[in-house]
Amino acid sequence: MPPTVRQASEQDIDVLAAIGRATYTETFAPHYPAQVIAQYLESAFASSNLATEIANGQSEFWLLEVDGVCGGYLKVNWGEAQTEHHDKDALEIERIYLLASLQGQGYGRILYDKAQEIAARRDATLLWLGVWEHNLTAIAFYKKLGFVIDGVHEFRMGDVVDNDYIMKRRLNGAVAS
């Protein structure tokens, strides 16, 4: 059965929370104290937070299903929903979350292609995202897709402050600035 991508709805909040917690734990738990991770997961993937995010008219969530099971998701933002101020013609890829067992098999590219489709639908001229400066696999993935590092911003996880690279990719032949 080929993978499918479908738009998430409020009925998918528990699935989004489970995938978010699992992928975040897989990526970050080896690098931080368990209490910091637990507090972040409780806050970031609380049902009430996800309900607010999914109800936002300037955000979309898309679920990736492999063999009928959700293995990841994409979250994009535009307009005021972007986590940082960018042009009205920008689309933020806030999350491409993919279970570790599915990485390296082309599924991340499927989610990225969905983001590009949304960007085209919205006439976006810029895709951008934040990625943890130590997530070398993700950075290499985005560079391969044509993104360039264009800045840094702070990412807070409890009392821990990390740096995320801001990566951008101009669309329609525009040059990243």
mmCIF file with all atom_site columns, N, CA, C and O in Angstrom, residues 95-112:
data_model
loop_
_atom_site.group_PDB
_atom_site.id
_atom_site.type_symbol
_atom_site.label_atom_id
_atom_site.label_alt_id
_atom_site.label_comp_id
_atom_site.label_asym_id
_atom_site.label_entity_id
_atom_site.label_seq_id
_atom_site.pdbx_PDB_ins_code
_atom_site.Cartn_x
_atom_site.Cartn_y
_atom_site.Cartn_z
_atom_site.occupancy
_atom_site.B_iso_or_equiv
_atom_site.pdbx_formal_charge
_atom_site.auth_seq_id
_atom_site.auth_comp_id
_atom_site.auth_asym_id
_atom_site.auth_atom_id
_atom_site.pdbx_PDB_model_num
ATOM 1  N N  . ARG A 1 95  ? 6.935  22.178 11.328 1.00 0.00 ? 95  ARG A N  1
ATOM 2  C CA . ARG A 1 95  ? 7.275  20.816 11.725 1.00 0.00 ? 95  ARG A CA 1
ATOM 3  C C  . ARG A 1 95  ? 7.210  19.873 10.539 1.00 0.00 ? 95  ARG A C  1
ATOM 4  O O  . ARG A 1 95  ? 6.211  19.848 9.812  1.00 0.00 ? 95  ARG A O  1
ATOM 5  N N  . ILE A 1 96  ? 8.257  19.109 10.364 1.00 0.00 ? 96  ILE A N  1
ATOM 6  C CA . ILE A 1 96  ? 8.205  17.864 9.616  1.00 0.00 ? 96  ILE A CA 1
ATOM 7  C C  . ILE A 1 96  ? 8.672  16.832 10.633 1.00 0.00 ? 96  ILE A C  1
ATOM 8  O O  . ILE A 1 96  ? 9.850  16.751 10.949 1.00 0.00 ? 96  ILE A O  1
ATOM 9  N N  . TYR A 1 97  ? 7.719  16.123 11.190 1.00 0.00 ? 97  TYR A N  1
ATOM 10 C CA . TYR A 1 97  ? 8.008  15.111 12.205 1.00 0.00 ? 97  TYR A CA 1
ATOM 11 C C  . TYR A 1 97  ? 7.806  13.744 11.574 1.00 0.00 ? 97  TYR A C  1
ATOM 12 O O  . TYR A 1 97  ? 6.736  13.463 11.003 1.00 0.00 ? 97  TYR A O  1
ATOM 13 N N  . LEU A 1 98  ? 8.823  12.908 11.689 1.00 0.00 ? 98  LEU A N  1
ATOM 14 C CA . LEU A 1 98  ? 8.786  11.587 11.091 1.00 0.00 ? 98  LEU A CA 1
ATOM 15 C C  . LEU A 1 98  ? 9.442  10.605 12.057 1.00 0.00 ? 98  LEU A C  1
ATOM 16 O O  . LEU A 1 98  ? 10.556 10.859 12.535 1.00 0.00 ? 98  LEU A O  1
ATOM 17 N N  . LEU A 1 99  ? 8.743  9.522  12.356 1.00 0.00 ? 99  LEU A N  1
ATOM 18 C CA . LEU A 1 99  ? 9.310  8.518  13.252 1.00 0.00 ? 99  LEU A CA 1
ATOM 19 C C  . LEU A 1 99  ? 10.663 8.050  12.727 1.00 0.00 ? 99  LEU A C  1
ATOM 20 O O  . LEU A 1 99  ? 10.857 7.908  11.518 1.00 0.00 ? 99  LEU A O  1
ATOM 21 N N  . ALA A 1 100 ? 11.582 7.786  13.632 1.00 0.00 ? 100 ALA A N  1
ATOM 22 C CA . ALA A 1 100 ? 12.938 7.371  13.251 1.00 0.00 ? 100 ALA A CA 1
ATOM 23 C C  . ALA A 1 100 ? 12.914 6.132  12.364 1.00 0.00 ? 100 ALA A C  1
ATOM 24 O O  . ALA A 1 100 ? 13.727 6.009  11.441 1.00 0.00 ? 100 ALA A O  1
ATOM 25 N N  . SER A 1 101 ? 11.986 5.227  12.609 1.00 0.00 ? 101 SER A N  1
ATOM 26 C CA . SER A 1 101 ? 11.913 3.992  11.822 1.00 0.00 ? 101 SER A CA 1
ATOM 27 C C  . SER A 1 101 ? 11.555 4.242  10.362 1.00 0.00 ? 101 SER A C  1
ATOM 28 O O  . SER A 1 101 ? 11.751 3.372  9.512  1.00 0.00 ? 101 SER A O  1
ATOM 29 N N  . LEU A 1 102 ? 11.051 5.428  10.044 1.00 0.00 ? 102 LEU A N  1
ATOM 30 C CA . LEU A 1 102 ? 10.663 5.761  8.673  1.00 0.00 ? 102 LEU A CA 1
ATOM 31 C C  . LEU A 1 102 ? 11.645 6.713  7.989  1.00 0.00 ? 102 LEU A C  1
ATOM 32 O O  . LEU A 1 102 ? 11.499 6.996  6.796  1.00 0.00 ? 102 LEU A O  1
ATOM 33 N N  . GLN A 1 103 ? 12.608 7.199  8.729  1.00 0.00 ? 103 GLN A N  1
ATOM 34 C CA . GLN A 1 103 ? 13.557 8.149  8.147  1.00 0.00 ? 103 GLN A CA 1
ATOM 35 C C  . GLN A 1 103 ? 14.489 7.452  7.164  1.00 0.00 ? 103 GLN A C  1
ATOM 36 O O  . GLN A 1 103 ? 14.770 6.268  7.286  1.00 0.00 ? 103 GLN A O  1
ATOM 37 N N  . GLY A 1 104 ? 14.929 8.220  6.170  1.00 0.00 ? 104 GLY A N  1
ATOM 38 C CA . GLY A 1 104 ? 15.855 7.711  5.175  1.00 0.00 ? 104 GLY A CA 1
ATOM 39 C C  . GLY A 1 104 ? 15.189 6.863  4.094  1.00 0.00 ? 104 GLY A C  1
ATOM 40 O O  . GLY A 1 104 ? 15.876 6.195  3.325  1.00 0.00 ? 104 GLY A O  1
ATOM 41 N N  . GLN A 1 105 ? 13.860 6.911  4.017  1.00 0.00 ? 105 GLN A N  1
ATOM 42 C CA . GLN A 1 105 ? 13.130 6.099  3.043  1.00 0.00 ? 105 GLN A CA 1
ATOM 43 C C  . GLN A 1 105 ? 12.298 6.940  2.079  1.00 0.00 ? 105 GLN A C  1
ATOM 44 O O  . GLN A 1 105 ? 11.458 6.411  1.359  1.00 0.00 ? 105 GLN A O  1
ATOM 45 N N  . GLY A 1 106 ? 12.511 8.256  2.091  1.00 0.00 ? 106 GLY A N  1
ATOM 46 C CA . GLY A 1 106 ? 11.788 9.130  1.168  1.00 0.00 ? 106 GLY A CA 1
ATOM 47 C C  . GLY A 1 106 ? 10.508 9.716  1.729  1.00 0.00 ? 106 GLY A C  1
ATOM 48 O O  . GLY A 1 106 ? 9.853  10.520 1.062  1.00 0.00 ? 106 GLY A O  1
ATOM 49 N N  . TYR A 1 107 ? 10.135 9.351  2.943  1.00 0.00 ? 107 TYR A N  1
ATOM 50 C CA . TYR A 1 107 ? 8.882  9.857  3.513  1.00 0.00 ? 107 TYR A CA 1
ATOM 51 C C  . TYR A 1 107 ? 8.973  11.332 3.908  1.00 0.00 ? 107 TYR A C  1
ATOM 52 O O  . TYR A 1 107 ? 7.999  12.078 3.785  1.00 0.00 ? 107 TYR A O  1
ATOM 53 N N  . GLY A 1 108 ? 10.143 11.751 4.376  1.00 0.00 ? 108 GLY A N  1
ATOM 54 C CA . GLY A 1 108 ? 10.322 13.173 4.683  1.00 0.00 ? 108 GLY A CA 1
ATOM 55 C C  . GLY A 1 108 ? 10.148 14.015 3.428  1.00 0.00 ? 108 GLY A C  1
ATOM 56 O O  . GLY A 1 108 ? 9.574  15.103 3.463  1.00 0.00 ? 108 GLY A O  1
ATOM 57 N N  . ARG A 1 109 ? 10.616 13.508 2.309  1.00 0.00 ? 109 ARG A N  1
ATOM 58 C CA . ARG A 1 109 ? 10.469 14.215 1.029  1.00 0.00 ? 109 ARG A CA 1
ATOM 59 C C  . ARG A 1 109 ? 9.000  14.325 0.645  1.00 0.00 ? 109 ARG A C  1
ATOM 60 O O  . ARG A 1 109 ? 8.570  15.336 0.090  1.00 0.00 ? 109 ARG A O  1
ATOM 61 N N  . ILE A 1 110 ? 8.215  13.297 0.937  1.00 0.00 ? 110 ILE A N  1
ATOM 62 C CA . ILE A 1 110 ? 6.784  13.355 0.644  1.00 0.00 ? 110 ILE A CA 1
ATOM 63 C C  . ILE A 1 110 ? 6.131  14.499 1.423  1.00 0.00 ? 110 ILE A C  1
ATOM 64 O O  . ILE A 1 110 ? 5.335  15.266 0.876  1.00 0.00 ? 110 ILE A O  1
ATOM 65 N N  . LEU A 1 111 ? 6.494  14.638 2.698  1.00 0.00 ? 111 LEU A N  1
ATOM 66 C CA . LEU A 1 111 ? 5.938  15.737 3.502  1.00 0.00 ? 111 LEU A CA 1
ATOM 67 C C  . LEU A 1 111 ? 6.435  17.088 2.987  1.00 0.00 ? 111 LEU A C  1
ATOM 68 O O  . LEU A 1 111 ? 5.670  18.056 2.919  1.00 0.00 ? 111 LEU A O  1
ATOM 69 N N  . TYR A 1 112 ? 7.700  17.162 2.616  1.00 0.00 ? 112 TYR A N  1
ATOM 70 C CA . TYR A 1 112 ? 8.232  18.405 2.052  1.00 0.00 ? 112 TYR A CA 1
ATOM 71 C C  . TYR A 1 112 ? 7.506  18.760 0.750  1.00 0.00 ? 112 TYR A C  1
ATOM 72 O O  . TYR A 1 112 ? 7.158  19.925 0.529  1.00 0.00 ? 112 TYR A O  1
#
